[in-house]
Amino acid sequence: MLRPSGNGDVNRSAILAFLGSAGAASRADLARALGVSPALMTQLVKDLISDGLIKELAMSPSSGGRPARMLGLVASAGKVIGMKISKDHVALVETELDGKVTRSESLIFDASSVTFLTDLVDLVRSFKDANGQATILGVGVGVPGSVDTQGSGVVESALLGWHQIPLGASLSRELGTPVLVENNVNALAVAERLYGPGHDHADFLVVTIGEGVGAGFVTGGGVVRGGRGGAGEIGHIVAVVDGPACTCGNYGCIEAVIGEKSLVADARRLGIITAVESIAELQTQADNDDVQAQTLFLGAGQPLGRTVAGLVQVLDPEIVIISGEGTKAWKHWKSGFEQSFRASLTSDRRSIPVVVNSWDDEDWARGAAALVASAPFYSDESSGEQGRRVRARLTSPTVKKVSS
Amino acid sequence: MLRPSGNGDVNRSAILAFLGSAGAASRADLARALGVSPALMTQLVKDLISDGLIKELAMSPSSGGRPARMLGLVASAGKVIGMKISKDHVALVETELDGKVTRSESLIFDASSVTFLTDLVDLVRSFKDANGQATILGVGVGVPGSVDTQGSGVVESALLGWHQIPLGASLSRELGTPVLVENNVNALAVAERLYGPGHDHADFLVVTIGEGVGAGFVTGGGVVRGGRGGAGEIGHIVAVVDGPACTCGNYGCIEAVIGEKSLVADARRLGIITAVESIAELQTQADNDDVQAQTLFLGAGQPLGRTVAGLVQVLDPEIVIISGEGTKAWKHWKSGFEQSFRASLTSDRRSIPVVVNSWDDEDWARGAAALVASAPFYSDESSGEQGRRVRARLTSPTVKKVSS
DNA sequence: ACTCCTTTGTTTAGAACTAAATAAAGTTTA
DNA sequence: TAAACTTTATTTAGTTCTAAACAAAGGAGT
């Protein structure tokens, strides 16, 4: 409600993170970007220079007034690990603060094993330790389920079979680094806000298609998480009354209608692909102008369009970002989606932009990494103590020395 | 992003508003309720006592420690005017800060008249001036459409036929009081947060049924407004593919399926009511056990339940509050709604509480009044300069003298 | 060449707020 | 009955931040 003071650690780490992600900037640039007064920026920069964390670079040419002195990091700000947990494997990436991936790996993992927690710790630890010289600011984890808060990281996931699993606390204790856990689509929304089209919008919607169907919504710059971290669970919105059975027990959920499994099953039933072929082959058929394959995707685009239109009516975002592994075949979804999407919107919203991401299999893990990269900019999100630890790592001079 | 200081006016006015709405409280109660330290509360209270705005009352009995000194207002904090604008009339209420209505009126008004703005000014002014001795803290206005920000009050409403109407600026200039404008359902959500079941929840959903169908969502304590103030426009979500034509130009919108007009048309077609009877007679028939009337409401409950279930999947609220003039007949909607609502939710959300408001025709205007009553508690909502003016009126000693 | 304007950066005098320590006034426990 | 504990309220020593004023260094216009 009423806001406490005490943002010094946020401001200092945000400056370092900004320079790490956006490159050299002037005091005036930083003050504008981070929303603080020029007077305060002078003081903060003085501290950071005195701490040996940043240095003055060359002057930038005048834009009509006094030329600006650019500032840069003294050393690398550190790296971030991002992990996406699936039921039969984990994807891991190591990134810089600017989101650039420096290393990645996909590893076998069984979420239903009785030793899944220790297995996870071992997998992340060995990935982390394979680059022993890097300062790891933190580990971001994306899961297909709901999470109480990012900083606490208690996971509830039907898909993984996890019920109130203290994932965040276990990982951060065992790894000795800060860990932030979030629903995987919300993590993607965080990444979009930091690096993607969402960067220039306070209100945007991310929709993911593929094996699952999900959404993440950012309003007023903050991710909508809901009462228990379960916002965005659109995969189980009823899209077709009395439609096909869904894994959740209900009928006609959008995920049961257009999820990858459903498309593959329909394609096998129609003989478009064989019983051992999968979504990649279906896409190949559509790419090769197979009318049935194309019709299948076009048909899937329609309920998706209607559902997303409903989300736009509810949330009034400025843009819609479509993401997820299913976007590899977006050109085939597009016309079915666009027609029903636009037709289902009231006229004042009909021109809303839809941006489709190019997808890479690392992107779920990259989204998770963005949780950590985002923490320096916010103290009012749900990152709590773990967020504070990330910020402390950024601003700690002793950590810096080790990394250089 | 990073938060400025400068909340003194918010804190002081919030104390006054709290005492006005909740009655006498101790410093410790106030510090807890408003989220500030005991040290700061000591100082703020000292200022307000010195300004003659509050006074110390009797001690409250010890709860196991030191007994508390209660604090109360020196004089009435002032009144609020709330107005709901419809296309053919306006409803006005005058309330105390605790939401209690002291006066109300419904007046003829034509939203399509070329002089609608001056008509509105005249109507509000005469309502306001009829109680010449009261300090009016501000005027809250609820409209059936989207509003850019509460403090700016530029209205876009298909129903009223208004396109970018500077309602807030015109009213505040002409009336000489602060004016806050908001979508009418969002205003109801603000009222629920302040006085209703939403008071104890950071995340809740308000759904209104009646002539229109709408929603307001509060998450993390803040109202979700969207990019242009258009969040919550659920009336035009497609509930029935290729369903009945809607006023918005689309087909099958939930409002075209279950809105009052649609129910009345169906009831006339079925002979349940005559061609000159309306929703009240339909409800009377249902109350009198007319099976066809009851079936009509039961049938309307089903698409409503499915749509609200979708909202719950998207937003993960802690409770759902059903409101609006259509709730007068809720007992007939309930079984159709509950069955399809619960059946359309994933099992982890199936026990979410649904609270149905008792409805009074003043409630839209009361919701609008709550915009003003809420302003002292928030400086980060969209009330801007008008919110600041409300707070200044609360904390101004000279205004106080006039009121006593 | 000089003046005016703009942009960048710094200094000054506060405002707003907190954590920790302390004081006050009870209730509970041994 | 005294000690321990709890709750309410205040004091102290800061931290964080701002608006206003000022200084520095250019570009544009006359």
JSON list of N, CA and C in Angstrom, two decimals, chain B residues 307-332:
[
{"chain": "B", "resi": 307, "resn": "THR", "atom": "N", "xyz": [-17.75, -19.08, -18.76]},
{"chain": "B", "resi": 307, "resn": "THR", "atom": "CA", "xyz": [-16.94, -17.90, -18.98]},
{"chain": "B", "resi": 307, "resn": "THR", "atom": "C", "xyz": [-16.21, -17.48, -17.72]},
{"chain": "B", "resi": 308, "resn": "VAL", "atom": "N", "xyz": [-16.90, -17.51, -16.61]},
{"chain": "B", "resi": 308, "resn": "VAL", "atom": "CA", "xyz": [-16.26, -17.13, -15.34]},
{"chain": "B", "resi": 308, "resn": "VAL", "atom": "C", "xyz": [-15.18, -18.15, -14.98]},
{"chain": "B", "resi": 309, "resn": "ALA", "atom": "N", "xyz": [-15.41, -19.40, -15.28]},
{"chain": "B", "resi": 309, "resn": "ALA", "atom": "CA", "xyz": [-14.36, -20.41, -15.06]},
{"chain": "B", "resi": 309, "resn": "ALA", "atom": "C", "xyz": [-13.11, -20.06, -15.87]},
{"chain": "B", "resi": 310, "resn": "GLY", "atom": "N", "xyz": [-13.34, -19.64, -17.10]},
{"chain": "B", "resi": 310, "resn": "GLY", "atom": "CA", "xyz": [-12.19, -19.21, -17.91]},
{"chain": "B", "resi": 310, "resn": "GLY", "atom": "C", "xyz": [-11.44, -18.07, -17.27]},
{"chain": "B", "resi": 311, "resn": "LEU", "atom": "N", "xyz": [-12.19, -17.11, -16.72]},
{"chain": "B", "resi": 311, "resn": "LEU", "atom": "CA", "xyz": [-11.54, -15.98, -16.05]},
{"chain": "B", "resi": 311, "resn": "LEU", "atom": "C", "xyz": [-10.75, -16.45, -14.84]},
{"chain": "B", "resi": 312, "resn": "VAL", "atom": "N", "xyz": [-11.28, -17.40, -14.13]},
{"chain": "B", "resi": 312, "resn": "VAL", "atom": "CA", "xyz": [-10.57, -17.92, -12.96]},
{"chain": "B", "resi": 312, "resn": "VAL", "atom": "C", "xyz": [-9.28, -18.63, -13.41]},
{"chain": "B", "resi": 313, "resn": "GLN", "atom": "N", "xyz": [-9.34, -19.36, -14.52]},
{"chain": "B", "resi": 313, "resn": "GLN", "atom": "CA", "xyz": [-8.12, -20.01, -15.02]},
{"chain": "B", "resi": 313, "resn": "GLN", "atom": "C", "xyz": [-7.05, -18.97, -15.41]},
{"chain": "B", "resi": 314, "resn": "VAL", "atom": "N", "xyz": [-7.51, -17.87, -15.98]},
{"chain": "B", "resi": 314, "resn": "VAL", "atom": "CA", "xyz": [-6.58, -16.82, -16.44]},
{"chain": "B", "resi": 314, "resn": "VAL", "atom": "C", "xyz": [-5.99, -16.02, -15.28]},
{"chain": "B", "resi": 315, "resn": "LEU", "atom": "N", "xyz": [-6.80, -15.73, -14.29]},
{"chain": "B", "resi": 315, "resn": "LEU", "atom": "CA", "xyz": [-6.44, -14.72, -13.30]},
{"chain": "B", "resi": 315, "resn": "LEU", "atom": "C", "xyz": [-6.11, -15.28, -11.92]},
{"chain": "B", "resi": 316, "resn": "ASP", "atom": "N", "xyz": [-6.51, -16.48, -11.63]},
{"chain": "B", "resi": 316, "resn": "ASP", "atom": "CA", "xyz": [-6.27, -17.13, -10.33]},
{"chain": "B", "resi": 316, "resn": "ASP", "atom": "C", "xyz": [-6.65, -16.24, -9.15]},
{"chain": "B", "resi": 317, "resn": "PRO", "atom": "N", "xyz": [-7.88, -15.77, -9.10]},
{"chain": "B", "resi": 317, "resn": "PRO", "atom": "CA", "xyz": [-8.29, -14.98, -7.94]},
{"chain": "B", "resi": 317, "resn": "PRO", "atom": "C", "xyz": [-8.53, -15.85, -6.72]},
{"chain": "B", "resi": 318, "resn": "GLU", "atom": "N", "xyz": [-8.60, -15.21, -5.56]},
{"chain": "B", "resi": 318, "resn": "GLU", "atom": "CA", "xyz": [-8.87, -15.94, -4.33]},
{"chain": "B", "resi": 318, "resn": "GLU", "atom": "C", "xyz": [-10.37, -16.13, -4.10]},
{"chain": "B", "resi": 319, "resn": "ILE", "atom": "N", "xyz": [-11.14, -15.17, -4.57]},
{"chain": "B", "resi": 319, "resn": "ILE", "atom": "CA", "xyz": [-12.59, -15.29, -4.53]},
{"chain": "B", "resi": 319, "resn": "ILE", "atom": "C", "xyz": [-13.21, -14.65, -5.77]},
{"chain": "B", "resi": 320, "resn": "VAL", "atom": "N", "xyz": [-14.44, -15.06, -6.06]},
{"chain": "B", "resi": 320, "resn": "VAL", "atom": "CA", "xyz": [-15.22, -14.46, -7.14]},
{"chain": "B", "resi": 320, "resn": "VAL", "atom": "C", "xyz": [-16.43, -13.79, -6.51]},
{"chain": "B", "resi": 321, "resn": "ILE", "atom": "N", "xyz": [-16.64, -12.55, -6.86]},
{"chain": "B", "resi": 321, "resn": "ILE", "atom": "CA", "xyz": [-17.78, -11.79, -6.34]},
{"chain": "B", "resi": 321, "resn": "ILE", "atom": "C", "xyz": [-18.73, -11.53, -7.50]},
{"chain": "B", "resi": 322, "resn": "ILE", "atom": "N", "xyz": [-19.97, -11.98, -7.37]},
{"chain": "B", "resi": 322, "resn": "ILE", "atom": "CA", "xyz": [-20.97, -11.73, -8.41]},
{"chain": "B", "resi": 322, "resn": "ILE", "atom": "C", "xyz": [-21.81, -10.54, -7.99]},
{"chain": "B", "resi": 323, "resn": "SER", "atom": "N", "xyz": [-22.01, -9.62, -8.88]},
{"chain": "B", "resi": 323, "resn": "SER", "atom": "CA", "xyz": [-22.68, -8.37, -8.55]},
{"chain": "B", "resi": 323, "resn": "SER", "atom": "C", "xyz": [-23.51, -7.90, -9.73]},
{"chain": "B", "resi": 324, "resn": "GLY", "atom": "N", "xyz": [-24.13, -6.74, -9.58]},
{"chain": "B", "resi": 324, "resn": "GLY", "atom": "CA", "xyz": [-24.94, -6.21, -10.68]},
{"chain": "B", "resi": 324, "resn": "GLY", "atom": "C", "xyz": [-26.42, -6.45, -10.45]},
{"chain": "B", "resi": 325, "resn": "GLU", "atom": "N", "xyz": [-27.23, -5.70, -11.21]},
{"chain": "B", "resi": 325, "resn": "GLU", "atom": "CA", "xyz": [-28.67, -5.75, -10.98]},
{"chain": "B", "resi": 325, "resn": "GLU", "atom": "C", "xyz": [-29.27, -7.13, -11.29]},
{"chain": "B", "resi": 326, "resn": "GLY", "atom": "N", "xyz": [-28.59, -7.92, -12.10]},
{"chain": "B", "resi": 326, "resn": "GLY", "atom": "CA", "xyz": [-29.10, -9.26, -12.43]},
{"chain": "B", "resi": 326, "resn": "GLY", "atom": "C", "xyz": [-29.05, -10.22, -11.25]},
{"chain": "B", "resi": 327, "resn": "THR", "atom": "N", "xyz": [-28.29, -9.87, -10.20]},
{"chain": "B", "resi": 327, "resn": "THR", "atom": "CA", "xyz": [-28.20, -10.77, -9.05]},
{"chain": "B", "resi": 327, "resn": "THR", "atom": "C", "xyz": [-29.48, -10.82, -8.21]},
{"chain": "B", "resi": 328, "resn": "LYS", "atom": "N", "xyz": [-30.40, -9.91, -8.51]},
{"chain": "B", "resi": 328, "resn": "LYS", "atom": "CA", "xyz": [-31.68, -9.99, -7.79]},
{"chain": "B", "resi": 328, "resn": "LYS", "atom": "C", "xyz": [-32.34, -11.35, -8.04]},
{"chain": "B", "resi": 329, "resn": "ALA", "atom": "N", "xyz": [-32.04, -11.93, -9.19]},
{"chain": "B", "resi": 329, "resn": "ALA", "atom": "CA", "xyz": [-32.63, -13.22, -9.54]},
{"chain": "B", "resi": 329, "resn": "ALA", "atom": "C", "xyz": [-31.62, -14.35, -9.39]},
{"chain": "B", "resi": 330, "resn": "TRP", "atom": "N", "xyz": [-30.58, -14.11, -8.59]},
{"chain": "B", "resi": 330, "resn": "TRP", "atom": "CA", "xyz": [-29.48, -15.08, -8.52]},
{"chain": "B", "resi": 330, "resn": "TRP", "atom": "C", "xyz": [-29.93, -16.49, -8.15]},
{"chain": "B", "resi": 331, "resn": "LYS", "atom": "N", "xyz": [-30.91, -16.61, -7.29]},
{"chain": "B", "resi": 331, "resn": "LYS", "atom": "CA", "xyz": [-31.29, -17.96, -6.87]},
{"chain": "B", "resi": 331, "resn": "LYS", "atom": "C", "xyz": [-31.70, -18.83, -8.06]},
{"chain": "B", "resi": 332, "resn": "HIS", "atom": "N", "xyz": [-32.16, -18.20, -9.13]},
{"chain": "B", "resi": 332, "resn": "HIS", "atom": "CA", "xyz": [-32.54, -18.96, -10.32]},
{"chain": "B", "resi": 332, "resn": "HIS", "atom": "C", "xyz": [-31.36, -19.23, -11.25]}
]
